[in-house]
Amino acid sequence: MSNSLQVSFADVSEIESWEAETVISWGKTLVVAPHPDDESLGCGGAVALLRKFGNEVTVLAVSDGALSHPNSKKFPPAKLRDLRESEMTDALEILGVSADKITFLRFRDGSVPGELSDDFAAAVTIIRNHLAKISPQTILLPWRRDPHLDHLASWQIVKAAMADSRDDYRVLEYPIWLWERAENADLPRERNIKIHRLKINDATVQKQLAIRAHASQITGLIDDDPGGFHLSAEVLAHFDVPFEIYFEEIK
Ligand SMILES: [Zn+2]
């Protein structure tokens, strides 16, 4: 099993560290999650800290998450979508974000329209309007080359929407599948990408509870689709650490 991110940064502690209080400067923050669970895995600690310090956090769930167990009879797509949305709502409540701050876009899991899709322009319009309504100062996005098509597409849609906007946003990109599946080409290689390590300190406990709220992805809750997706112990271990990694393009 490859583990390129860790191989490249064998000692993550050598990356420039941010103290927990750093998040105060992020201001009003929008978290873009390609699937319900990415918000907790990638940014759960930051979200808990942001809320602790009184920053407003809104969350955008891009896909409906309904492809994780495609053969379950007990959880056909609409029911699975509802389950995943309620898990995400519970997770975010643990992190201090109320249900009214979450927007579910419900693009089909596995089919979030990337820049080559016919539906890309329509998706960009939806996000552009959302940004205009929310006016975040900081946007947390999946890493631009995170190796999952929905993650790539989510990054592309939001970047295109931002390019059309008059507002200036700070963007921080978080890795999810980069930890486990990265090819060398997926890793940060641009000279103007800075890597930060945010100490999440006591928010680590909240983050772990939030991850566990996504029970359909971790436990045997859906027991009639043996081929269904689950987050393995190896994958979860990357997120069971007292820090989070954020990449930032320095302009
Ligand atoms: Zn995801």
Coordinates of C-alpha atoms and ligand atoms in Angstrom, one line a residue:
M1 CA 0.0 0.0 0.0
S2 CA 1.4 3.3 -1.0
N3 CA 1.5 6.1 1.5
S4 CA 3.1 8.9 -0.5
L5 CA 2.2 11.8 1.6
Q6 CA 3.8 10.3 4.7
V7 CA 6.8 9.2 2.7
S8 CA 7.3 12.6 1.4
F9 CA 6.9 14.3 4.7
A10 CA 8.3 11.5 6.8
D11 CA 8.3 13.7 9.8
V12 CA 5.2 15.8 9.7
S13 CA 6.3 17.6 12.8
E14 CA 8.9 19.4 10.7
I15 CA 6.3 21.2 8.7
E16 CA 5.6 24.8 9.8
S17 CA 3.1 24.6 12.7
W18 CA 0.1 26.8 13.4
E19 CA -1.1 27.2 16.9
A20 CA -4.8 26.5 17.4
E21 CA -5.5 30.2 17.8
T22 CA -4.5 30.8 14.2
V23 CA -7.9 29.9 13.0
I24 CA -9.3 33.1 14.6
S25 CA -7.7 35.0 11.7
W26 CA -9.6 32.9 9.1
G27 CA -12.8 34.8 9.9
K28 CA -16.0 33.5 8.5
T29 CA -15.2 30.1 7.0
L30 CA -16.8 27.9 4.4
V31 CA -16.0 24.2 4.4
V32 CA -16.5 22.4 1.1
A33 CA -17.0 18.7 1.6
P34 CA -17.2 16.5 -1.6
H35 CA -19.0 13.9 0.5
P36 CA -20.5 13.8 4.0
D37 CA -17.5 12.8 6.2
D38 CA -14.8 14.8 4.4
E39 CA -15.6 17.8 6.7
S40 CA -14.9 15.8 9.8
L41 CA -11.9 13.8 8.5
G42 CA -10.2 16.8 6.8
C43 CA -11.2 19.8 8.9
G44 CA -13.1 18.6 12.0
G45 CA -10.4 20.0 14.3
A46 CA -10.3 23.3 12.6
V47 CA -14.1 23.6 12.6
A48 CA -14.3 22.8 16.3
L49 CA -11.6 25.5 17.0
L50 CA -13.3 28.0 14.8
R51 CA -16.6 27.6 16.6
K52 CA -14.8 27.7 20.0
F53 CA -13.3 31.1 19.1
G54 CA -16.7 32.3 17.9
N55 CA -16.0 32.3 14.1
E56 CA -19.0 31.5 11.9
V57 CA -18.7 28.3 9.9
T58 CA -20.9 27.2 7.0
V59 CA -20.6 23.9 5.2
L60 CA -21.3 22.8 1.7
A61 CA -21.9 19.1 1.1
V62 CA -21.3 18.7 -2.7
S63 CA -22.4 15.1 -3.4
D64 CA -25.2 13.1 -1.8
G65 CA -23.0 10.3 -0.6
A66 CA -25.5 7.8 -1.9
L67 CA -23.0 5.6 -3.7
S68 CA -21.2 4.1 -0.7
H69 CA -23.5 1.0 -0.5
P70 CA -25.0 0.6 -4.0
N71 CA -26.3 -2.9 -3.4
S72 CA -28.0 -2.4 -0.1
K73 CA -31.7 -3.2 -0.1
K74 CA -32.3 -1.7 3.3
F75 CA -30.7 1.6 2.2
P76 CA -31.7 2.3 -1.4
P77 CA -30.2 5.6 -2.7
A78 CA -32.7 8.1 -1.3
K79 CA -32.7 6.5 2.2
L80 CA -28.9 6.3 2.1
R81 CA -28.7 10.0 1.2
D82 CA -31.0 10.9 4.1
L83 CA -28.9 8.8 6.4
R84 CA -25.6 10.4 5.3
E85 CA -27.1 13.9 5.6
S86 CA -28.3 13.2 9.1
E87 CA -24.9 11.7 10.0
M88 CA -23.2 14.9 8.7
T89 CA -25.6 17.0 10.6
D90 CA -24.9 15.1 13.8
A91 CA -21.1 15.3 13.2
L92 CA -21.3 19.1 12.7
E93 CA -23.4 19.6 15.8
I94 CA -20.6 17.9 17.7
L95 CA -18.2 20.4 16.1
G96 CA -20.4 23.3 17.1
V97 CA -22.1 24.0 13.7
S98 CA -25.9 24.0 13.6
A99 CA -28.0 22.4 10.9
D100 CA -29.1 25.7 9.4
K101 CA -25.4 26.3 8.4
I102 CA -25.2 23.3 6.2
T103 CA -26.2 23.2 2.5
F104 CA -26.6 19.9 0.7
L105 CA -26.1 20.3 -3.0
R106 CA -27.0 16.7 -3.7
F107 CA -24.9 16.1 -6.8
R108 CA -24.8 12.4 -7.4
D109 CA -22.1 10.7 -5.5
G110 CA -19.4 9.6 -8.0
S111 CA -20.7 12.1 -10.6
V112 CA -19.8 15.5 -9.3
P113 CA -19.3 17.5 -12.6
G114 CA -15.7 18.2 -13.3
E115 CA -14.4 20.8 -15.8
L116 CA -14.8 18.5 -18.7
S117 CA -18.5 17.8 -17.9
D118 CA -21.4 19.3 -19.8
D119 CA -22.9 20.1 -16.4
F120 CA -19.8 22.0 -15.1
A121 CA -21.0 25.5 -16.0
A122 CA -24.3 25.0 -14.2
A123 CA -22.5 23.7 -11.1
V124 CA -20.2 26.8 -11.2
T125 CA -23.2 29.0 -11.3
I126 CA -24.7 27.3 -8.2
I127 CA -21.5 27.8 -6.3
R128 CA -21.0 31.3 -7.5
N129 CA -24.4 32.2 -6.2
H130 CA -23.7 30.4 -2.9
L131 CA -20.5 32.3 -2.4
A132 CA -22.3 35.6 -3.0
K133 CA -24.9 34.7 -0.4
I134 CA -22.5 33.4 2.2
S135 CA -19.5 35.8 1.7
P136 CA -16.9 33.7 3.4
Q137 CA -13.4 35.1 4.1
T138 CA -11.8 31.7 4.1
I139 CA -12.7 28.6 2.1
L140 CA -11.5 25.1 3.1
L141 CA -11.3 23.0 -0.1
P142 CA -10.2 19.5 -0.8
W143 CA -6.6 19.4 -2.1
R144 CA -6.6 20.2 -5.8
R145 CA -5.1 16.8 -6.7
D146 CA -6.7 14.7 -4.0
P147 CA -7.0 11.4 -5.7
H148 CA -10.8 11.0 -5.9
L149 CA -12.8 12.3 -8.9
D150 CA -15.5 14.0 -6.8
H151 CA -12.8 15.7 -4.8
L152 CA -11.1 17.0 -7.9
A153 CA -14.4 18.1 -9.4
S154 CA -15.3 19.9 -6.2
W155 CA -12.1 21.8 -6.3
Q156 CA -12.5 22.7 -9.9
I157 CA -16.1 24.0 -9.5
V158 CA -15.3 26.2 -6.5
K159 CA -12.1 27.6 -8.1
A160 CA -14.0 28.5 -11.2
A161 CA -16.7 30.1 -9.2
M162 CA -14.1 32.1 -7.2
A163 CA -12.5 33.3 -10.4
D164 CA -15.8 34.9 -11.4
S165 CA -16.2 36.6 -8.1
R166 CA -15.2 40.1 -7.2
D167 CA -14.5 39.0 -3.6
D168 CA -11.1 37.8 -2.5
Y169 CA -11.0 34.6 -0.5
R170 CA -8.3 32.9 1.4
V171 CA -8.2 29.2 0.3
L172 CA -6.7 26.4 2.4
E173 CA -6.7 22.9 0.9
Y174 CA -7.0 19.8 3.0
P175 CA -5.8 16.2 2.0
I176 CA -8.1 13.2 2.3
W177 CA -7.2 10.4 -0.1
L178 CA -3.7 11.9 -0.7
W179 CA -2.7 10.2 2.5
E180 CA -3.5 6.7 1.2
R181 CA -3.6 6.7 -2.6
A182 CA -1.3 9.5 -3.8
E183 CA 0.9 9.1 -6.8
N184 CA 3.9 11.4 -6.8
A185 CA 2.2 13.7 -9.3
D186 CA -0.6 14.3 -6.9
L187 CA 1.6 15.7 -4.2
P188 CA 2.2 19.4 -3.7
R189 CA 5.0 20.3 -6.0
E190 CA 4.4 23.9 -7.0
R191 CA 7.0 26.3 -5.4
N192 CA 4.2 28.6 -4.2
I193 CA 2.4 26.0 -2.2
K194 CA 3.0 26.2 1.5
I195 CA 2.2 23.3 3.8
H196 CA 0.8 24.1 7.3
R197 CA 0.2 21.9 10.2
L198 CA -2.6 23.1 12.5
K199 CA -2.4 22.0 16.1
I200 CA -5.9 21.0 17.0
N201 CA -5.1 20.2 20.6
D202 CA -8.2 19.6 22.7
A203 CA -10.4 19.7 19.6
T204 CA -9.0 16.3 18.8
V205 CA -11.6 14.6 20.9
Q206 CA -14.5 16.4 19.2
K207 CA -13.0 15.6 15.8
Q208 CA -12.9 11.9 16.7
L209 CA -16.5 12.0 17.9
A210 CA -17.6 13.7 14.7
I211 CA -15.9 11.1 12.5
R212 CA -17.6 8.4 14.5
A213 CA -21.0 10.1 13.8
H214 CA -20.6 8.9 10.2
A215 CA -21.5 5.4 11.4
S216 CA -22.5 4.1 7.9
Q217 CA -18.9 4.6 6.7
I218 CA -17.2 3.1 9.7
T219 CA -19.4 0.4 11.4
G220 CA -21.5 -2.4 10.1
L221 CA -24.6 -0.3 10.3
I222 CA -25.5 -1.2 6.7
D223 CA -25.1 -4.9 6.8
D224 CA -26.5 -6.1 3.5
D225 CA -23.9 -4.9 1.1
P226 CA -20.6 -6.7 1.8
G227 CA -18.9 -4.8 -1.1
G228 CA -20.0 -1.5 0.3
F229 CA -17.5 1.2 1.2
H230 CA -16.1 1.6 4.6
L231 CA -13.3 3.7 6.0
S232 CA -10.6 1.2 7.0
A233 CA -8.6 1.5 10.2
E234 CA -5.6 2.4 8.1
V235 CA -7.4 5.3 6.5
L236 CA -8.9 6.5 9.8
A237 CA -5.4 6.4 11.5
H238 CA -4.3 9.3 9.2
F239 CA -7.0 11.4 10.8
D240 CA -6.5 10.3 14.4
V241 CA -3.7 12.7 15.1
P242 CA -3.6 16.0 17.0
F243 CA -3.0 18.1 13.9
E244 CA -4.5 18.8 10.5
I245 CA -2.6 19.6 7.3
Y246 CA -3.5 22.5 5.1
F247 CA -1.9 23.5 1.8
E248 CA -2.0 27.2 0.8
E249 CA -1.1 28.7 -2.5
I250 CA 0.9 31.9 -1.9
K251 CA -0.1 34.6 -4.4
Ligands
ZN1 ZN -14.9 12.3 -0.1

